[in-house]
Coordinates of C-alpha atoms in Angstrom, one line a residue:
M704 CA -46.1 -6.1 -82.6
P705 CA -44.3 -9.2 -81.2
A706 CA -40.5 -9.4 -81.7
G707 CA -39.7 -11.3 -84.9
Q708 CA -43.1 -10.9 -86.5
A709 CA -42.8 -9.6 -90.0
R710 CA -44.9 -6.6 -91.1
P711 CA -46.8 -7.0 -94.3
D712 CA -44.7 -4.4 -96.2
D713 CA -41.5 -6.3 -95.0
M714 CA -42.4 -9.4 -96.9
N715 CA -40.3 -9.0 -100.0
D716 CA -37.9 -11.8 -99.5
H717 CA -36.0 -13.7 -102.2
S718 CA -36.5 -17.1 -100.6
G719 CA -39.1 -18.8 -98.6
H720 CA -38.6 -16.7 -95.4
P721 CA -39.7 -13.2 -95.2
G722 CA -37.0 -10.8 -95.8
A723 CA -34.3 -13.4 -96.0
T724 CA -31.6 -13.8 -98.6
P725 CA -31.0 -17.2 -100.0
P726 CA -28.6 -19.0 -97.6
R727 CA -25.2 -20.2 -98.8
S728 CA -23.0 -22.7 -97.2
S729 CA -20.4 -21.2 -94.9
R730 CA -17.6 -22.9 -96.9
L731 CA -18.9 -21.2 -100.1
A732 CA -19.2 -17.9 -98.4
A733 CA -15.8 -18.2 -97.1
V734 CA -14.5 -19.0 -100.6
M735 CA -16.2 -16.0 -101.9
V736 CA -14.7 -13.8 -99.2
G737 CA -11.3 -15.4 -99.7
S738 CA -11.4 -14.9 -103.5
G739 CA -12.1 -11.3 -103.2
I740 CA -9.4 -10.8 -100.5
L741 CA -6.9 -12.9 -102.5
L742 CA -7.2 -10.7 -105.6
S743 CA -7.1 -7.6 -103.3
R744 CA -4.0 -8.9 -101.4
L745 CA -2.2 -10.1 -104.6
I746 CA -2.5 -6.6 -106.1
G747 CA -1.5 -5.3 -102.7
L748 CA 1.8 -7.4 -102.9
V749 CA 2.2 -5.7 -106.4
R750 CA 1.7 -2.3 -104.8
E751 CA 4.3 -3.1 -102.1
R752 CA 6.8 -4.4 -104.7
V753 CA 6.4 -1.1 -106.6
I754 CA 6.9 0.9 -103.5
A755 CA 10.0 -1.2 -102.7
T756 CA 11.3 -0.7 -106.2
Y757 CA 11.0 3.1 -106.2
F758 CA 11.6 3.9 -102.4
G759 CA 13.4 0.8 -101.1
A760 CA 13.6 1.0 -97.3
G761 CA 14.5 4.7 -97.2
A762 CA 13.1 7.9 -95.8
H763 CA 10.3 8.1 -98.4
A764 CA 9.2 4.6 -97.8
D765 CA 9.0 5.4 -94.1
V766 CA 6.9 8.4 -94.7
L767 CA 4.5 6.6 -97.1
G768 CA 4.2 3.6 -94.7
A769 CA 3.6 5.8 -91.7
G770 CA 1.3 8.2 -93.7
L771 CA -1.0 5.3 -94.8
R772 CA -1.2 4.0 -91.3
L773 CA -1.7 7.3 -89.3
P774 CA -5.1 8.3 -90.5
N775 CA -6.4 4.7 -90.3
V776 CA -7.4 5.4 -86.7
L777 CA -10.7 6.7 -88.1
Q778 CA -11.1 3.8 -90.5
N779 CA -10.4 1.2 -87.8
L780 CA -12.4 2.8 -85.1
L781 CA -15.6 3.2 -87.2
G782 CA -15.0 0.7 -89.9
E783 CA -15.2 -3.0 -90.3
G784 CA -14.2 -4.2 -86.9
T785 CA -16.7 -2.0 -85.1
L786 CA -19.5 -2.6 -87.6
S787 CA -18.9 -6.4 -87.3
A788 CA -19.5 -6.1 -83.5
S789 CA -22.4 -3.7 -83.6
F790 CA -24.2 -3.3 -86.8
I791 CA -24.0 -6.6 -88.8
P792 CA -25.4 -8.8 -85.9
V793 CA -28.4 -6.6 -85.5
Y794 CA -28.9 -6.0 -89.1
S795 CA -28.5 -9.7 -90.0
E796 CA -31.0 -10.7 -87.4
L797 CA -33.6 -8.2 -88.7
L798 CA -33.1 -9.7 -92.2
G799 CA -33.4 -13.2 -90.8
Q800 CA -36.7 -12.2 -89.1
G801 CA -38.1 -10.6 -92.4
R802 CA -38.2 -7.2 -90.9
T803 CA -36.6 -5.5 -94.0
R804 CA -38.2 -2.1 -93.4
E805 CA -36.6 -1.8 -89.9
A806 CA -33.3 -3.1 -91.5
G807 CA -33.4 -0.3 -94.1
R808 CA -34.0 2.3 -91.5
L809 CA -31.1 1.0 -89.5
A810 CA -28.8 0.9 -92.5
G811 CA -29.7 4.6 -93.3
A812 CA -29.3 5.8 -89.8
M813 CA -25.9 4.1 -89.6
F814 CA -24.8 5.6 -92.8
A815 CA -25.8 9.1 -91.8
L816 CA -24.1 8.8 -88.5
L817 CA -20.8 7.5 -90.0
L818 CA -20.9 10.2 -92.7
A819 CA -21.2 13.0 -90.2
I820 CA -18.4 11.6 -87.8
A821 CA -16.1 10.6 -90.6
G822 CA -16.4 14.0 -92.2
A823 CA -15.7 16.0 -88.9
I824 CA -12.8 13.8 -87.9
S825 CA -11.3 14.0 -91.5
L826 CA -11.5 17.8 -91.3
L827 CA -9.8 17.8 -87.9
G828 CA -7.1 15.5 -89.2
V829 CA -6.2 17.9 -92.0
L830 CA -6.2 21.0 -89.6
L831 CA -4.2 19.2 -86.9
A832 CA -1.7 17.3 -89.2
P833 CA 1.5 18.9 -87.6
L834 CA 0.4 18.0 -84.1
L835 CA -0.4 14.5 -85.1
V836 CA 2.9 14.0 -86.7
S837 CA 4.7 15.3 -83.7
V838 CA 2.7 12.9 -81.4
F839 CA 2.8 9.7 -83.5
T840 CA 6.2 9.9 -85.4
P841 CA 8.3 11.9 -82.9
G842 CA 11.4 10.4 -84.5
F843 CA 10.7 12.1 -87.9
E844 CA 12.6 15.3 -88.2
G845 CA 13.5 17.9 -90.9
E846 CA 12.3 16.8 -94.4
R847 CA 10.8 13.5 -93.2
R848 CA 8.5 15.6 -90.9
E849 CA 7.5 18.0 -93.5
L850 CA 6.7 15.3 -96.1
M851 CA 4.8 13.5 -93.4
I852 CA 2.6 16.4 -92.7
A853 CA 1.8 16.9 -96.4
V854 CA 0.9 13.2 -97.0
V855 CA -1.3 13.1 -93.8
R856 CA -3.4 16.1 -95.1
I857 CA -4.0 14.4 -98.3
L858 CA -4.8 11.0 -96.8
F859 CA -7.1 11.9 -93.9
P860 CA -10.2 12.5 -96.2
M861 CA -9.4 9.1 -97.8
T862 CA -10.1 7.3 -94.5
G863 CA -13.5 8.9 -94.2
V864 CA -14.4 7.4 -97.5
L865 CA -13.0 4.0 -96.5
V866 CA -15.3 4.0 -93.4
L867 CA -18.3 4.3 -95.7
S868 CA -16.8 1.5 -97.7
A869 CA -16.8 -0.6 -94.6
W870 CA -20.5 0.2 -94.0
A871 CA -21.2 -1.0 -97.6
L872 CA -19.3 -4.2 -96.8
G873 CA -21.5 -4.8 -93.7
I874 CA -24.7 -4.4 -95.8
L875 CA -23.5 -6.7 -98.5
N876 CA -22.2 -9.3 -96.2
S877 CA -25.4 -9.4 -94.3
H878 CA -27.2 -10.1 -97.5
R879 CA -24.7 -12.9 -98.2
H880 CA -23.0 -11.0 -101.0
F881 CA -19.3 -11.5 -100.2
F882 CA -17.1 -11.2 -103.4
V883 CA -17.6 -7.5 -104.4
P884 CA -16.8 -5.8 -101.0
Y885 CA -13.7 -7.8 -100.5
F886 CA -12.7 -7.3 -104.1
A887 CA -13.3 -3.5 -103.9
P888 CA -9.8 -2.7 -102.3
V889 CA -8.3 -3.9 -105.6
L890 CA -9.2 -0.4 -107.0
W891 CA -7.5 1.3 -104.1
N892 CA -4.3 -0.6 -104.6
A893 CA -4.6 -0.1 -108.4
A894 CA -4.9 3.6 -108.1
I895 CA -1.7 3.7 -106.0
I896 CA 0.1 1.6 -108.6
A897 CA -1.1 3.7 -111.4
A898 CA 0.3 6.8 -109.7
F899 CA 3.7 5.2 -109.5
V900 CA 3.6 4.1 -113.1
A901 CA 2.2 7.5 -114.4
F902 CA 4.6 9.7 -112.5
G903 CA 7.6 7.5 -111.4
S904 CA 9.8 8.6 -114.3
R905 CA 8.5 12.2 -114.4
L906 CA 8.9 13.4 -110.7
D907 CA 11.5 13.4 -108.1
A908 CA 11.1 11.4 -105.0
N909 CA 9.2 14.2 -103.1
G910 CA 6.8 14.8 -106.1
L911 CA 6.2 11.2 -106.6
L912 CA 5.4 10.7 -102.9
M913 CA 2.7 13.4 -103.2
A914 CA 1.3 12.0 -106.4
V915 CA 1.0 8.5 -104.8
A916 CA -0.9 10.0 -101.8
W917 CA -3.4 11.6 -104.2
G918 CA -3.6 8.3 -106.0
A919 CA -4.6 6.6 -102.7
L920 CA -7.4 9.3 -102.1
V921 CA -8.8 8.6 -105.6
G922 CA -8.5 4.8 -104.9
G923 CA -10.6 5.3 -101.7
L924 CA -13.4 6.9 -103.8
L925 CA -13.3 4.1 -106.3
Q926 CA -13.4 1.5 -103.5
F927 CA -16.7 2.9 -102.1
G928 CA -18.2 3.7 -105.5
I929 CA -18.0 0.0 -106.8
Q930 CA -20.0 -1.1 -103.8
L931 CA -22.7 1.5 -103.7
P932 CA -24.9 0.2 -106.7
W933 CA -25.0 -3.2 -105.1
V934 CA -26.1 -1.8 -101.8
L935 CA -28.8 0.3 -103.4
R936 CA -30.1 -2.7 -105.3
L937 CA -30.2 -5.0 -102.3
Q938 CA -31.4 -2.4 -99.7
R939 CA -34.2 -0.5 -101.5
Q940 CA -36.0 0.5 -98.3
M941 CA -33.0 2.4 -96.8
R942 CA -33.8 5.9 -95.4
L943 CA -31.2 8.3 -94.1
S944 CA -33.6 9.8 -91.4
G945 CA -35.8 8.4 -88.7
G946 CA -33.8 5.2 -88.1
W947 CA -32.2 6.6 -84.9
R948 CA -35.6 6.1 -83.1
E949 CA -35.6 2.5 -83.9
P950 CA -34.8 0.0 -81.0
A951 CA -32.4 -1.9 -83.3
F952 CA -30.4 1.4 -83.8
R953 CA -30.1 1.8 -80.2
Q954 CA -29.0 -1.8 -79.7
A955 CA -26.3 -1.4 -82.4
M956 CA -25.1 1.8 -80.6
R957 CA -25.0 0.0 -77.2
N958 CA -22.9 -2.7 -79.0
A959 CA -20.7 -0.1 -80.6
G960 CA -19.4 1.6 -77.5
P961 CA -17.4 -1.4 -76.2
A962 CA -16.4 -2.3 -79.8
I963 CA -15.0 1.2 -80.5
L964 CA -13.3 1.1 -77.2
G965 CA -11.6 -2.2 -78.1
R966 CA -10.7 -1.0 -81.7
G967 CA -9.4 2.1 -80.1
V968 CA -7.1 0.2 -77.8
V969 CA -5.9 -1.9 -80.8
Q970 CA -5.2 1.3 -82.7
L971 CA -3.3 2.8 -79.7
G972 CA -1.1 -0.4 -79.8
A973 CA -0.5 0.0 -83.5
Y974 CA 0.5 3.7 -82.9
V975 CA 2.8 2.7 -80.0
D976 CA 4.6 0.4 -82.5
M977 CA 4.8 3.3 -85.0
I978 CA 6.0 5.7 -82.3
L979 CA 8.8 3.2 -81.2
A980 CA 9.7 2.4 -84.9
S981 CA 10.1 6.1 -85.7
L982 CA 12.8 6.3 -83.0
L983 CA 14.9 3.6 -84.7
A984 CA 17.2 3.8 -87.7
I985 CA 15.8 5.1 -90.9
G986 CA 14.0 2.3 -92.8
A987 CA 12.6 0.6 -89.6
V988 CA 9.0 1.8 -90.3
A989 CA 9.2 0.7 -94.0
R990 CA 10.6 -2.8 -93.1
L991 CA 8.0 -3.4 -90.5
R992 CA 5.4 -2.5 -93.2
Y993 CA 6.9 -4.9 -95.7
A994 CA 6.9 -7.8 -93.2
Q995 CA 3.4 -7.0 -92.0
T996 CA 2.0 -7.2 -95.5
L997 CA 3.2 -10.7 -95.8
Y998 CA 2.2 -11.7 -92.2
V999 CA -1.3 -10.2 -92.7
L1000 CA -1.9 -12.0 -95.9
P1001 CA -3.0 -15.4 -94.3
I1002 CA -5.0 -13.7 -91.6
S1003 CA -7.0 -11.8 -94.2
L1004 CA -7.4 -14.7 -96.7
F1005 CA -8.2 -17.3 -94.1
G1006 CA -9.0 -15.8 -90.6
M1007 CA -11.0 -12.8 -91.9
S1008 CA -12.7 -14.8 -94.8
V1009 CA -14.0 -17.5 -92.5
A1010 CA -14.9 -15.1 -89.7
A1011 CA -16.7 -12.7 -92.2
A1012 CA -18.6 -15.7 -93.6
E1013 CA -19.6 -17.2 -90.2
L1014 CA -20.7 -14.0 -88.4
P1015 CA -24.1 -13.4 -90.1
E1016 CA -24.9 -17.1 -89.8
L1017 CA -23.9 -17.2 -86.1
S1018 CA -25.9 -14.0 -85.6
R1019 CA -29.0 -15.6 -87.2
Q1020 CA -28.5 -18.6 -84.8
R1021 CA -28.0 -16.7 -81.7
Q1022 CA -31.2 -17.8 -80.1
G1023 CA -30.6 -21.5 -81.1
A1024 CA -28.9 -24.3 -79.3
V1025 CA -25.5 -23.6 -77.8
E1026 CA -24.2 -26.9 -79.2
A1027 CA -24.9 -25.6 -82.7
L1028 CA -23.1 -22.4 -82.1
R1029 CA -20.1 -24.4 -80.7
E1030 CA -20.0 -26.7 -83.7
R1031 CA -19.9 -23.8 -86.1
T1032 CA -17.2 -22.1 -84.1
V1033 CA -15.0 -25.4 -84.0
G1034 CA -15.5 -26.0 -87.6
A1035 CA -14.4 -22.6 -88.4
V1036 CA -11.3 -22.7 -86.1
R1037 CA -10.3 -26.1 -87.7
R1038 CA -10.6 -24.6 -91.2
V1039 CA -8.5 -21.6 -90.2
A1040 CA -5.8 -23.9 -88.5
F1041 CA -5.7 -26.0 -91.7
L1042 CA -4.9 -23.0 -93.7
V1043 CA -2.9 -20.8 -91.4
V1044 CA -0.4 -23.3 -89.7
P1045 CA 1.2 -24.2 -93.0
C1046 CA 1.7 -20.5 -93.7
L1047 CA 3.6 -20.2 -90.3
V1048 CA 5.9 -23.1 -91.4
A1049 CA 6.4 -21.6 -94.9
F1050 CA 7.2 -18.1 -93.5
V1051 CA 9.7 -19.4 -91.1
L1052 CA 11.5 -22.1 -93.2
L1053 CA 11.1 -20.5 -96.7
G1054 CA 10.3 -16.9 -95.9
Q1055 CA 13.5 -15.5 -97.3
V1056 CA 12.6 -16.9 -100.8
F1057 CA 9.2 -15.3 -100.7
V1058 CA 10.5 -11.9 -99.4
A1059 CA 13.1 -11.8 -102.2
G1060 CA 10.6 -12.8 -104.8
I1061 CA 8.2 -10.1 -103.9
Y1062 CA 10.4 -7.2 -102.9
Q1063 CA 13.9 -7.6 -104.2
A1064 CA 14.2 -5.0 -107.0
G1065 CA 15.4 -1.4 -107.6
E1066 CA 16.3 0.2 -104.3
F1067 CA 15.4 -3.0 -102.2
G1068 CA 18.6 -5.1 -101.7
A1069 CA 19.7 -8.3 -100.2
A1070 CA 20.2 -6.9 -96.8
D1071 CA 16.7 -5.6 -96.7
V1072 CA 15.5 -9.1 -97.8
T1073 CA 17.2 -10.8 -94.7
L1074 CA 16.0 -8.2 -92.2
V1075 CA 12.4 -8.2 -93.4
W1076 CA 12.4 -12.0 -93.3
L1077 CA 13.7 -12.1 -89.7
I1078 CA 10.9 -9.6 -88.9
L1079 CA 8.3 -11.9 -90.7
V1080 CA 9.5 -14.9 -88.6
A1081 CA 9.0 -12.9 -85.4
Y1082 CA 5.5 -11.9 -86.4
S1083 CA 4.6 -15.4 -87.8
A1084 CA 5.1 -17.1 -84.4
G1085 CA 1.8 -15.5 -83.4
L1086 CA 0.1 -16.2 -86.7
P1087 CA -2.2 -19.1 -85.6
A1088 CA -3.2 -17.1 -82.4
S1089 CA -4.2 -14.0 -84.4
A1090 CA -6.2 -15.8 -87.1
S1091 CA -8.1 -18.0 -84.6
S1092 CA -8.9 -15.0 -82.5
R1093 CA -10.9 -13.6 -85.3
I1094 CA -13.3 -16.6 -85.1
Y1095 CA -13.6 -16.3 -81.4
Q1096 CA -14.4 -12.6 -81.7
S1097 CA -17.1 -13.4 -84.2
A1098 CA -18.6 -15.9 -81.7
F1099 CA -18.6 -13.3 -79.0
F1100 CA -20.2 -10.7 -81.4
A1101 CA -22.9 -13.3 -82.3
L1102 CA -23.6 -13.6 -78.6
R1103 CA -24.0 -9.8 -78.4
D1104 CA -21.0 -9.6 -76.2
T1105 CA -18.6 -6.9 -77.4
K1106 CA -17.1 -6.1 -73.9
T1107 CA -15.1 -9.3 -73.5
P1108 CA -13.2 -8.9 -76.8
A1109 CA -12.6 -5.2 -75.9
R1110 CA -11.2 -5.9 -72.5
V1111 CA -9.0 -8.8 -74.0
A1112 CA -7.9 -6.4 -76.7
G1113 CA -6.7 -3.9 -74.1
L1114 CA -4.6 -6.6 -72.4
R1115 CA -3.2 -7.8 -75.7
V1116 CA -2.2 -4.2 -76.6
L1117 CA -0.6 -3.5 -73.2
T1118 CA 1.4 -6.7 -73.5
A1119 CA 2.5 -6.2 -77.0
A1120 CA 3.6 -2.6 -76.3
V1121 CA 5.6 -3.4 -73.1
A1122 CA 7.1 -6.6 -74.6
G1123 CA 7.9 -4.9 -77.9
A1124 CA 9.7 -2.0 -76.2
V1125 CA 11.7 -4.3 -74.0
F1126 CA 12.6 -6.7 -76.9
M1127 CA 13.4 -3.7 -79.2
L1128 CA 15.8 -2.3 -76.7
Q1129 CA 17.7 -5.6 -76.6
F1130 CA 18.6 -5.2 -80.3
E1131 CA 19.0 -1.5 -80.8
S1132 CA 19.7 1.7 -78.9
V1133 CA 17.1 4.5 -78.9
T1134 CA 17.6 8.2 -78.6
V1135 CA 14.7 10.4 -77.1
G1136 CA 15.6 14.0 -77.1
T1137 CA 19.1 14.2 -75.4
M1138 CA 18.8 10.9 -73.7
T1139 CA 20.1 7.7 -75.2
I1140 CA 19.0 4.2 -74.1
P1141 CA 21.7 1.7 -74.9
A1142 CA 20.9 -1.6 -76.5
G1143 CA 20.9 -4.7 -74.4
L1144 CA 21.8 -8.4 -74.8
F1145 CA 21.8 -8.5 -78.7
A1146 CA 23.3 -5.2 -79.5
D1147 CA 26.0 -6.8 -81.6
L1148 CA 23.6 -8.8 -83.8
R1149 CA 23.2 -7.0 -87.1
V1150 CA 22.4 -7.8 -90.8
A1151 CA 24.9 -6.1 -93.2
G1152 CA 25.4 -3.4 -90.5
L1153 CA 21.6 -2.9 -89.9
P1154 CA 20.3 -3.1 -86.3
L1155 CA 17.5 -5.5 -85.5
G1156 CA 15.2 -3.3 -83.4
P1157 CA 12.1 -4.0 -85.6
V1158 CA 12.5 -7.8 -84.8
G1159 CA 12.0 -6.9 -81.2
L1160 CA 8.8 -5.0 -81.9
A1161 CA 7.5 -8.0 -83.9
L1162 CA 8.2 -10.3 -81.0
G1163 CA 6.2 -8.1 -78.7
A1164 CA 3.3 -8.3 -81.2
C1165 CA 3.6 -12.1 -81.2
A1166 CA 3.4 -12.1 -77.3
G1167 CA 0.3 -10.0 -77.4
A1168 CA -1.5 -12.2 -80.0
W1169 CA -1.0 -15.4 -77.9
L1170 CA -2.3 -13.7 -74.7
E1171 CA -5.4 -12.6 -76.6
W1172 CA -5.9 -16.2 -78.0
V1173 CA -5.5 -17.8 -74.5
L1174 CA -8.0 -15.3 -72.9
L1175 CA -10.7 -15.4 -75.5
H1176 CA -10.5 -19.3 -75.8
R1177 CA -10.8 -19.7 -72.0
V1178 CA -13.9 -17.4 -71.7
L1179 CA -15.6 -18.8 -74.7
A1180 CA -15.0 -22.4 -73.8
R1181 CA -16.7 -21.7 -70.4
R1182 CA -19.8 -20.4 -72.2
I1183 CA -20.3 -22.8 -75.1
G1184 CA -17.9 -25.7 -74.5
P1185 CA -14.5 -26.7 -76.0
V1186 CA -13.6 -24.7 -79.2
A1187 CA -10.1 -25.8 -79.9
V1188 CA -8.7 -27.6 -82.8
G1189 CA -7.4 -30.6 -80.8
A1190 CA -3.9 -32.0 -80.4
G1191 CA -4.4 -34.8 -82.9
G1192 CA -5.6 -32.5 -85.7
F1193 CA -2.9 -29.8 -85.1
T1194 CA -0.2 -32.5 -85.1
R1195 CA -1.3 -33.8 -88.6
I1196 CA -1.4 -30.3 -89.9
L1197 CA 2.0 -29.6 -88.6
V1198 CA 3.5 -32.7 -89.9
A1199 CA 2.1 -32.1 -93.4
A1200 CA 3.4 -28.6 -93.4
I1201 CA 6.9 -29.6 -92.5
I1202 CA 7.0 -32.2 -95.2
A1203 CA 5.8 -29.6 -97.7
A1204 CA 8.5 -27.2 -96.5
T1205 CA 11.0 -29.9 -97.2
A1206 CA 9.6 -30.1 -100.7
G1207 CA 9.7 -26.4 -101.1
H1208 CA 13.4 -26.3 -100.1
V1209 CA 14.2 -29.0 -102.8
M1210 CA 12.5 -26.8 -105.4
Q1211 CA 14.4 -23.8 -104.1
L1212 CA 17.6 -25.6 -104.8
A1213 CA 16.5 -26.8 -108.2
A1214 CA 15.5 -23.2 -109.1
S1215 CA 18.7 -21.7 -108.1
G1216 CA 19.8 -19.1 -110.6
F1217 CA 16.2 -18.3 -111.7
H1218 CA 14.6 -14.8 -111.3
P1219 CA 13.7 -14.4 -107.5
L1220 CA 10.0 -14.0 -108.4
L1221 CA 9.9 -17.2 -110.5
T1222 CA 11.7 -19.1 -107.7
A1223 CA 9.2 -17.9 -105.1
A1224 CA 6.3 -19.0 -107.4
L1225 CA 7.8 -22.4 -107.9
V1226 CA 8.6 -23.0 -104.2
A1227 CA 5.1 -21.8 -103.2
G1228 CA 3.6 -24.2 -105.8
A1229 CA 5.6 -27.2 -104.6
F1230 CA 4.8 -26.4 -101.0
G1231 CA 1.0 -26.1 -101.6
L1232 CA 0.7 -29.2 -103.7
V1233 CA 2.7 -31.4 -101.4
Y1234 CA 0.9 -30.0 -98.3
L1235 CA -2.5 -30.8 -99.8
A1236 CA -1.4 -34.3 -100.8
V1237 CA 0.1 -35.2 -97.4
A1238 CA -2.8 -33.7 -95.5
T1239 CA -5.2 -35.7 -97.6
W1240 CA -3.2 -38.8 -96.9
L1241 CA -3.2 -38.1 -93.2
G1242 CA -7.1 -38.0 -93.2
L1243 CA -7.7 -34.3 -92.6
D1244 CA -11.3 -33.5 -93.5
E1245 CA -10.5 -30.1 -94.7
A1246 CA -8.0 -31.4 -97.2
R1247 CA -10.3 -34.2 -98.5
A1248 CA -13.1 -31.7 -99.0
F1249 CA -10.8 -29.3 -100.9
T1250 CA -9.6 -32.2 -103.0
K1251 CA -13.0 -33.4 -103.8
A1252 CA -14.1 -30.0 -104.8
L1253 CA -11.0 -29.5 -107.0
L1254 CA -11.6 -32.9 -108.7
R1255 CA -15.2 -32.0 -109.4
R1256 CA -14.1 -28.7 -111.0
V1257 CA -11.6 -30.5 -113.1
R1258 CA -14.1 -33.0 -114.3
R1259 CA -16.7 -30.3 -115.0
V1260 CA -14.1 -28.4 -117.2
S1261 CA -12.8 -31.5 -119.0
G1262 CA -16.4 -32.8 -119.6

């Protein structure tokens, strides 16, 4: 049967095209993704505030932060990033061609494969927990090491469930259902918060740490469980056997190899950071995590939402005109820049207000606020690069090129690791075994007696992010044409953001003496309103579109 020709039993579509899901605009899809991510990230911030309140930036916060990251090798190797590169483009193309039976077999075969691999690796993680802790957190000794082993044994099975949750996300995104899969992590965060609330006053710190780990495992089950009914309703032809014989499955596997390699390299970089941070003073791992939570927020809300919404559409248009692909890519990059650049300005100029508002409570003090803000500033310098690279990666995935992003990811990780180690050692000495490496140029710089080694690690991550952006942009521009925002658009965005930051600072002065959380909310509100107003006045299309949509909603509600 010719490629793209629908079989009679595949013609069960919901629109005018066999097997297709009714199309939505990429802006609406991005809004749906962003809304789900926003709710998830907001409750994630609540989770981090609860952790900071109970554990501060001490040893238990270090263990929990490292414990949540260590098993994520499985989730990130086999989860959303790999599926975006391998499974979603092939599955979306089958749906677009009306070949729903083949799509069902592909979905079932992928689920069976992920279930087997995730189960096996989760079991190995439980059995090899002491070895993993020794390798990835060599600076954890004594009680920190024993607690880390116990936490890893609880959390490794959780990551297997989260891999299956990423599979469900891929299915739903391909059918243009975006909100539920990105809302699902709310349940994971809620389970962790519930564990703190239920046991925070009843257990000591060690017991509470174990209760929170079990809460995370329950949350992983809930995150997958809420998506499963939607998947089964949309994909009624899914079969767990036989799909591995399909050409589409073999194509997905060919794409998965480089994608897994690329994700593996990225994970190696994350683990290098964790290894280095574990060698620093107690609290470094926790403070890096607190800063990363804020840094990742705009990447998740804007970079990931736009990229996730565009990937299925780009994949459906893969065989179309190159100019159409370029226009969609440029439009997505502009939307990301419009949203992310002001976040960079806000984090640098007003970040201390936001860190205090979110984290300062209980065991988390003023010195922690300042140090986490400095780490956030270092991370944020690479924010536009990290967010835009998500769009470029989606364009490569739509072109069925997973090798280029994988190779570039390798260079990014190597650069970030080497630069991070060098910068870290400029701020803080490190002891490895019996050998001590003294601090360099900035050894005397401290915040309330706290060394600034984590700031150096964040600067290394920034260097790696910009290298990745430069290389991806250069290769993609050679293939499909110019894909940058443009100097004029970027300048107007930057000017609007700086004016908005000035308004935010005025609001900060006016709200002095208020509760830190209220002050942060008022500053964020002033910044956002002024940025939108100035950006609209400066003629930015994204601002005008947002303003028109907002006015339509207001008129609809008032009418």
